[in-house]
Coordinates of C-alpha atoms and ligand atoms in Angstrom, one line a residue:
M1 CA 15.6 20.9 16.0
E2 CA 16.8 24.2 14.6
V3 CA 16.6 27.0 17.1
N4 CA 17.2 30.7 16.9
T5 CA 19.5 31.2 19.9
E6 CA 19.7 35.0 19.5
N7 CA 16.6 35.7 21.5
I8 CA 17.6 33.4 24.4
V9 CA 17.7 35.2 27.7
K10 CA 21.3 35.1 29.0
Q11 CA 20.6 35.1 32.7
F12 CA 17.6 35.2 35.0
L13 CA 17.2 38.4 37.0
Y14 CA 15.7 38.6 40.5
Q15 CA 14.9 42.1 41.8
G16 CA 17.2 43.5 39.0
E17 CA 20.2 41.3 39.9
P18 CA 21.3 38.0 38.6
V19 CA 19.4 35.4 40.5
A20 CA 22.7 33.5 41.1
Q21 CA 23.5 36.2 43.8
Q22 CA 20.9 34.6 46.0
F23 CA 23.0 31.3 46.0
P24 CA 26.1 31.7 48.2
A25 CA 27.5 28.2 47.3
L26 CA 27.8 29.4 43.6
H27 CA 30.3 32.1 44.6
Q28 CA 33.4 30.0 45.0
S29 CA 36.3 28.7 43.0
V30 CA 37.2 25.1 42.7
Y31 CA 40.7 24.2 41.6
G32 CA 41.2 28.0 41.2
K33 CA 38.4 28.3 38.6
P34 CA 35.0 29.9 39.2
L35 CA 32.5 27.2 39.9
I36 CA 29.9 26.4 37.3
Y37 CA 27.3 24.1 38.7
F38 CA 25.5 21.9 36.1
D39 CA 24.5 19.0 38.4
N40 CA 21.0 20.4 39.2
A41 CA 19.1 17.2 38.4
A42 CA 21.1 15.5 41.2
T43 CA 20.4 18.4 43.6
T44 CA 20.1 22.1 43.4
Q45 CA 22.0 24.8 45.3
K46 CA 20.0 26.7 48.0
P47 CA 19.1 30.3 48.1
Y48 CA 19.6 32.6 51.1
S49 CA 15.9 32.5 51.9
V50 CA 16.1 28.7 52.5
I51 CA 19.4 28.8 54.3
H52 CA 18.2 31.6 56.6
A53 CA 14.9 29.8 57.2
I54 CA 16.8 26.7 58.4
S55 CA 18.9 28.8 60.7
D56 CA 15.8 30.8 61.9
Y57 CA 14.0 27.6 62.7
Y58 CA 16.8 26.3 64.9
S59 CA 17.3 29.7 66.5
T60 CA 13.7 30.3 67.4
I61 CA 10.9 27.7 67.3
N62 CA 12.8 24.3 67.3
S63 CA 10.7 21.8 69.1
N64 CA 8.7 18.6 68.4
I65 CA 5.4 19.1 66.7
H66 CA 1.8 17.9 67.2
R67 CA 2.3 16.9 70.7
G68 CA 3.3 19.8 72.8
V69 CA 1.0 22.3 74.6
H70 CA 3.9 24.7 75.0
Y71 CA 4.6 27.8 73.0
L72 CA 7.5 26.5 70.8
S73 CA 5.7 23.3 69.9
Q74 CA 2.6 25.2 68.9
K75 CA 4.7 27.6 66.8
A76 CA 6.6 24.7 65.1
T77 CA 3.3 22.8 64.5
E78 CA 1.8 25.9 63.0
A79 CA 4.8 26.4 60.7
Y80 CA 4.8 22.8 59.7
E81 CA 1.1 22.9 58.7
V82 CA 1.5 26.3 57.0
S83 CA 4.2 24.7 54.8
R84 CA 1.9 21.8 54.0
N85 CA -0.8 24.3 52.9
T86 CA 1.7 26.2 50.8
V87 CA 2.7 23.0 49.0
A88 CA -1.0 22.1 48.5
S89 CA -1.6 25.4 46.7
F90 CA 1.6 25.0 44.8
I91 CA 0.5 21.8 43.2
N92 CA -3.2 22.7 43.4
A93 CA -4.3 19.8 45.6
R94 CA -7.9 19.8 46.6
S95 CA -6.9 19.7 50.3
S96 CA -3.8 19.8 52.4
S97 CA -4.8 16.4 53.8
E98 CA -3.7 15.0 50.4
V99 CA -0.2 16.3 51.0
I100 CA 2.1 13.9 52.9
F101 CA 5.6 14.9 54.0
T102 CA 8.1 12.1 53.1
K103 CA 11.9 11.8 52.9
G104 CA 11.8 12.4 49.1
T105 CA 10.6 11.0 45.9
T106 CA 12.1 7.5 46.6
D107 CA 10.3 7.4 49.9
G108 CA 7.0 8.4 48.4
I109 CA 7.2 5.8 45.6
N110 CA 8.1 3.1 48.1
L111 CA 5.2 4.2 50.3
I112 CA 2.7 3.7 47.4
A113 CA 4.3 0.5 46.0
D114 CA 4.1 -1.1 49.5
T115 CA 0.7 0.1 50.6
F116 CA -1.0 -0.1 47.2
G117 CA 0.6 -3.5 46.6
S118 CA -0.9 -5.0 49.8
Y119 CA -4.2 -3.3 49.2
A120 CA -4.8 -4.0 45.5
V121 CA -2.2 -6.3 43.8
N122 CA -2.5 -10.0 43.7
E123 CA -1.1 -13.0 41.8
G124 CA -1.4 -12.6 38.1
D125 CA -1.8 -8.8 38.2
S126 CA 0.6 -6.4 36.6
V127 CA 2.1 -2.9 37.0
I128 CA 3.2 -0.6 34.2
I129 CA 6.3 1.6 34.3
S130 CA 8.3 3.0 31.4
A131 CA 11.6 2.4 29.8
M132 CA 13.1 5.6 31.1
E133 CA 12.4 5.3 34.8
H134 CA 14.9 6.2 37.5
H135 CA 15.8 3.2 39.6
S136 CA 13.5 4.7 42.3
N137 CA 10.6 4.1 40.1
I138 CA 11.6 0.6 39.1
V139 CA 13.0 -1.2 42.1
P140 CA 10.1 -0.5 44.6
W141 CA 7.7 -2.0 42.0
Q142 CA 9.9 -5.0 41.4
I143 CA 10.0 -5.6 45.2
M144 CA 6.2 -5.3 45.4
C145 CA 5.6 -7.5 42.3
G146 CA 7.9 -10.1 43.7
K147 CA 6.0 -10.2 47.0
R148 CA 2.5 -10.2 45.4
G149 CA 3.2 -12.5 42.4
A150 CA 2.6 -9.7 39.9
T151 CA 4.4 -8.8 36.7
L152 CA 6.2 -5.6 35.7
K153 CA 5.4 -4.3 32.2
V154 CA 7.4 -1.6 30.5
I155 CA 6.3 1.0 28.0
P156 CA 9.0 1.0 25.4
M157 CA 10.6 4.1 23.9
N158 CA 12.0 5.1 20.5
E159 CA 15.5 6.2 19.7
A160 CA 14.7 9.8 20.4
G161 CA 13.7 8.9 23.9
E162 CA 9.9 9.2 23.5
L163 CA 7.5 6.7 24.9
L164 CA 5.6 4.6 22.4
M165 CA 2.0 5.5 23.3
D166 CA 0.5 2.8 21.0
E167 CA 2.5 0.2 22.8
Y168 CA 1.3 1.6 26.1
E169 CA -2.3 1.3 25.0
K170 CA -1.7 -2.3 24.1
L171 CA -0.2 -3.0 27.6
L172 CA -3.3 -1.6 29.4
D173 CA -5.5 -4.6 30.2
E174 CA -7.5 -5.8 33.1
T175 CA -4.4 -7.2 34.9
V176 CA -2.9 -3.7 35.3
K177 CA -3.5 -2.4 38.8
I178 CA -1.3 0.7 38.7
V179 CA 0.8 2.8 36.2
A180 CA 3.9 4.6 37.5
V181 CA 5.8 6.9 35.1
T182 CA 8.1 9.8 35.3
Y183 CA 6.9 13.2 34.2
V184 CA 10.4 14.2 33.1
S185 CA 13.4 11.8 32.4
N186 CA 16.4 12.7 34.5
T187 CA 18.7 11.3 31.8
L188 CA 17.0 12.2 28.5
G189 CA 15.2 15.3 29.6
T190 CA 12.0 14.0 27.9
V191 CA 8.8 15.5 29.1
N192 CA 6.3 12.6 28.9
P193 CA 2.7 13.1 27.9
V194 CA 1.5 12.3 31.4
K195 CA -1.9 13.8 31.0
K196 CA -2.6 11.4 28.1
I197 CA -1.0 8.5 30.0
I198 CA -3.3 9.2 33.0
E199 CA -6.4 9.6 30.8
L200 CA -5.8 6.2 29.1
A201 CA -5.1 4.5 32.4
H202 CA -8.3 5.9 33.9
L203 CA -10.3 4.6 30.9
N204 CA -8.9 1.2 32.0
G205 CA -9.9 1.9 35.6
T206 CA -6.2 2.1 36.6
P207 CA -4.7 4.7 38.9
V208 CA -1.5 6.5 38.1
L209 CA 1.5 7.6 40.1
I210 CA 3.7 10.4 38.6
D211 CA 7.3 10.7 39.5
A212 CA 7.7 14.5 39.5
A213 CA 11.2 14.6 40.8
Q214 CA 12.5 16.3 37.6
A215 CA 9.3 18.2 36.8
V216 CA 8.3 20.1 39.9
Q217 CA 11.2 22.6 39.6
H218 CA 10.7 23.2 35.8
I219 CA 7.0 22.8 35.0
S220 CA 3.9 24.2 36.6
I221 CA 2.1 21.2 38.2
D222 CA -1.7 21.1 38.8
V223 CA -2.6 17.7 40.2
Q224 CA -6.3 18.3 39.7
D225 CA -5.8 19.2 36.0
L226 CA -3.5 16.2 35.5
D227 CA -5.9 14.0 37.5
C228 CA -3.1 11.9 38.7
D229 CA -3.8 9.6 41.7
F230 CA -0.4 10.0 43.3
L231 CA 2.6 12.3 42.6
A232 CA 6.0 12.3 44.3
F233 CA 8.8 14.8 44.4
S234 CA 11.9 15.9 46.5
G235 CA 12.6 19.2 48.2
H236 CA 16.3 19.1 47.5
K237 CA 15.9 19.3 43.7
M238 CA 13.7 22.4 43.9
Y239 CA 16.1 24.6 46.0
G240 CA 14.9 23.2 49.3
P241 CA 16.5 21.0 51.9
T242 CA 17.5 17.4 51.6
G243 CA 15.6 14.7 53.4
I244 CA 12.2 16.1 52.7
G245 CA 9.8 15.4 49.9
I246 CA 6.1 15.3 49.1
L247 CA 3.7 12.6 48.3
Y248 CA 0.4 13.8 46.9
G249 CA -2.4 11.3 46.9
K250 CA -6.1 11.6 46.1
E251 CA -8.0 11.5 49.3
E252 CA -10.2 8.6 48.2
W253 CA -7.0 6.5 47.6
L254 CA -5.2 7.6 50.8
E255 CA -8.2 6.8 52.9
K256 CA -8.3 3.2 51.4
L257 CA -4.6 2.4 51.7
P258 CA -3.2 0.9 54.8
P259 CA -0.5 2.8 56.8
Y260 CA 3.1 2.4 55.6
Q261 CA 4.9 2.6 59.0
G262 CA 3.5 2.4 62.5
G263 CA 4.5 4.7 65.3
G264 CA 3.8 7.9 67.0
D265 CA 1.6 10.6 65.3
M266 CA -0.1 8.2 62.9
I267 CA -2.5 6.9 65.6
K268 CA -5.6 8.1 67.4
T269 CA -5.7 5.5 70.1
V270 CA -3.5 2.5 70.8
T271 CA -4.3 -0.5 73.1
F272 CA -2.7 -3.9 73.1
K273 CA -5.8 -5.2 71.3
G274 CA -5.4 -2.8 68.4
T275 CA -4.9 0.7 67.0
E276 CA -7.1 3.3 65.5
Y277 CA -5.2 5.2 62.9
N278 CA -5.0 8.9 62.6
D279 CA -6.8 11.0 60.0
L280 CA -5.1 12.0 56.8
P281 CA -2.4 13.1 56.2
F282 CA -1.0 12.0 59.6
K283 CA -1.8 8.3 59.0
F284 CA 1.2 8.3 56.7
E285 CA 3.6 10.4 58.9
A286 CA 4.8 8.0 61.6
G287 CA 7.4 9.3 64.1
T288 CA 9.1 12.6 64.5
P289 CA 9.3 13.9 60.9
H290 CA 12.0 16.1 59.3
I291 CA 10.4 19.2 61.0
E292 CA 13.0 21.7 59.9
G293 CA 13.0 20.3 56.3
A294 CA 9.2 20.4 56.1
I295 CA 9.0 24.0 57.4
T296 CA 11.7 25.4 55.3
L297 CA 10.4 23.6 52.1
K298 CA 7.9 26.5 52.2
S299 CA 10.8 29.0 51.6
A300 CA 11.8 27.0 48.5
V301 CA 8.3 26.9 47.2
D302 CA 7.9 30.7 47.9
F303 CA 11.2 31.3 46.1
I304 CA 10.0 29.5 42.9
T305 CA 6.6 31.1 43.1
E306 CA 8.1 34.6 43.4
L307 CA 10.3 33.9 40.3
G308 CA 7.3 32.6 38.5
M309 CA 7.1 29.0 37.1
D310 CA 6.3 30.1 33.6
E311 CA 9.3 32.4 33.5
I312 CA 11.5 29.7 35.0
S313 CA 10.3 27.2 32.3
A314 CA 10.8 29.6 29.5
F315 CA 14.3 30.6 30.7
E316 CA 15.5 27.0 31.2
T317 CA 14.1 25.8 27.9
G318 CA 16.2 28.6 26.3
L319 CA 19.3 27.4 28.1
L320 CA 18.6 23.8 26.9
H321 CA 18.2 25.0 23.3
Y322 CA 21.3 27.2 23.6
A323 CA 23.5 24.3 24.9
S324 CA 22.1 21.8 22.5
T325 CA 22.8 24.0 19.6
Q326 CA 26.4 24.6 20.8
V327 CA 27.3 21.0 21.6
R328 CA 26.0 19.8 18.2
E329 CA 28.9 21.7 16.6
I330 CA 31.5 19.6 18.5
P331 CA 32.8 16.6 16.6
R332 CA 32.3 13.2 18.4
V333 CA 29.6 14.6 20.6
E334 CA 26.2 13.0 20.4
I335 CA 23.1 14.1 22.3
I336 CA 21.4 11.2 24.0
G337 CA 17.7 12.0 24.1
N338 CA 16.2 14.0 21.3
A339 CA 12.6 14.1 22.2
I340 CA 10.5 17.0 20.8
A341 CA 9.3 17.8 24.3
K342 CA 12.3 18.2 26.5
T343 CA 13.3 20.2 29.6
S344 CA 16.5 21.0 31.5
A345 CA 18.6 17.8 31.2
L346 CA 21.1 17.4 28.4
S347 CA 22.9 14.0 28.1
L348 CA 26.0 13.7 26.0
S349 CA 28.0 10.8 24.7
V350 CA 31.5 11.4 23.3
K351 CA 32.6 8.9 20.8
G352 CA 35.6 6.9 21.9
V353 CA 35.8 8.5 25.3
H354 CA 34.5 7.3 28.7
P355 CA 32.1 9.8 30.3
Y356 CA 33.9 9.5 33.6
D357 CA 37.1 10.8 32.0
V358 CA 35.3 13.8 30.6
G359 CA 33.7 14.5 33.9
V360 CA 37.0 14.4 35.8
L361 CA 38.6 16.9 33.3
L362 CA 35.6 19.2 33.4
D363 CA 35.7 19.2 37.2
K364 CA 39.3 20.3 37.1
M365 CA 38.2 23.2 34.9
G366 CA 35.6 24.2 37.6
I367 CA 32.6 22.6 35.9
A368 CA 30.4 20.3 37.9
V369 CA 28.5 17.8 35.6
R370 CA 27.3 14.3 36.4
T371 CA 28.6 11.3 34.6
G372 CA 27.4 7.7 34.6
H373 CA 24.1 6.0 34.3
H374 CA 22.2 8.5 36.4
C375 CA 20.3 5.7 38.1
T376 CA 18.8 4.7 34.8
Q377 CA 20.8 1.6 33.8
P378 CA 18.0 0.3 31.5
V379 CA 18.3 3.6 29.5
M380 CA 22.1 3.0 29.1
D381 CA 21.4 -0.5 28.0
F382 CA 18.9 0.8 25.5
Y383 CA 21.5 3.0 23.9
C384 CA 24.3 0.5 24.4
I385 CA 26.5 3.1 26.2
P386 CA 28.2 2.9 29.6
G387 CA 26.9 6.3 30.7
T388 CA 26.6 9.9 29.6
V389 CA 27.9 13.3 30.6
R390 CA 24.9 15.1 31.8
L391 CA 24.3 18.8 32.2
S392 CA 21.1 19.9 34.0
F393 CA 20.1 23.4 34.3
A394 CA 18.6 25.5 37.1
V395 CA 17.5 29.1 37.2
Y396 CA 20.9 30.5 38.2
N397 CA 22.7 29.0 35.1
T398 CA 23.6 31.4 32.3
T399 CA 24.5 31.2 28.6
D400 CA 28.0 32.5 29.5
E401 CA 28.5 29.3 31.6
I402 CA 27.3 27.2 28.7
D403 CA 29.9 29.0 26.5
R404 CA 32.6 28.1 29.0
F405 CA 31.3 24.6 29.2
T406 CA 31.5 24.1 25.4
E407 CA 35.0 25.4 25.2
S408 CA 36.0 23.2 28.2
L409 CA 34.4 20.2 26.7
Q410 CA 36.2 20.7 23.4
R411 CA 39.5 21.0 25.4
A412 CA 38.8 17.9 27.4
I413 CA 38.0 15.9 24.2
N414 CA 41.2 17.1 22.6
M415 CA 43.2 15.9 25.7
L416 CA 41.5 12.5 25.7
V417 CA 41.5 11.4 22.0
Ligands
PMP1 N1 13.0 10.0 40.1 C1 13.8 10.8 39.3 C2 13.3 11.0 37.9 C3 14.9 11.3 39.7 O1 15.7 12.1 38.9 C4 15.3 11.1 41.1 C5 16.6 11.7 41.6 N2 17.7 11.7 40.7 C6 14.5 10.3 41.9 C7 13.4 9.8 41.3 C8 14.9 10.0 43.3 O2 14.9 11.2 44.0 P1 15.4 11.2 45.5 O3 16.8 10.6 45.5 O4 15.4 12.6 45.9 O5 14.5 10.3 46.4

């Protein structure tokens, strides 16, 4: 795609300053070179607001939630539930009882694969995923299918890295109990037509889980508009802490599904004869949760909201086009993933050179990229490559950094061939 790169915004401003100034970890040198961080799809850096919120939590209201009558426990419980409400509005959930705190995307998908599997999947049934799923959205379904005697069916993709929707329609039959697809591919950057995928599944009477790990930080998400049944994402990829994530589920589904784990907080009453489970969302939050993570996720959501999701999307799409245009000029470099709808992730293959070697040299030049299969081995098999060099953008990246990357990549290739 030909793009006019002249109008691309060079850097994102926050209160008149480059937004990167809000991220202390970016202001360091590695191997004597100023750090450029292009590994945002793996995890993002954290702004001061999140870092300070973590410190404030431990300096003031640290205590266990939902059980204490004392002041600190009440304050922590309140902050925990305020954060849940903030996330609910961020994704436009009907109610905060549809928002479950998890460890992250992987945890949320495992929760649904396990509970939905035992609720609805039997011998001879099937589950649909896509050819570009992260291992987190493959393996839990394989485990569940193995236990339940069900089959995993895969929506194929074309060379550009776009799902074949006609093939998807053909796969949708009465055996399909759930569809689980990624909104955005972490390797190819493809933005999948999830609304259409959901609509078609619903015509078949099938619920849909959306892996939003690579979408929630780049695209505005409205779960009611999408009409997805479940949606999972991670805090650490959206400027928040690690170890915390969100599973959204439609109330009617969450009410029906059995609990995932048993323990404290997910119960109303326990006797040796049996247990009455707690209401939503607590039914799915057994044990002491990641309280600090859940509370401070609010600061990450507030940060994104303040910057404006539409502005973030437009800016990052500009960076993607700018970088794509530049790398196309470099001999031997091929972009893996050329979907028309793309965001943020740019995967490169360099002819005759192993991606790992490129990554090591770039690292020595101060540039953090990810190399390898990015937990999408089937995607690597599809393109018959061992891995890619992946850049993935966040709001603090700049076109100047992309210029430095392009020069450094060219130098690395010269050294290696
Ligand atoms: N799905 C996608 C598309 C991802 O990119 C990732 C993280 N790379 C995951 C799922 C898993 O996320 P987490 O490791 O935070 O659970």
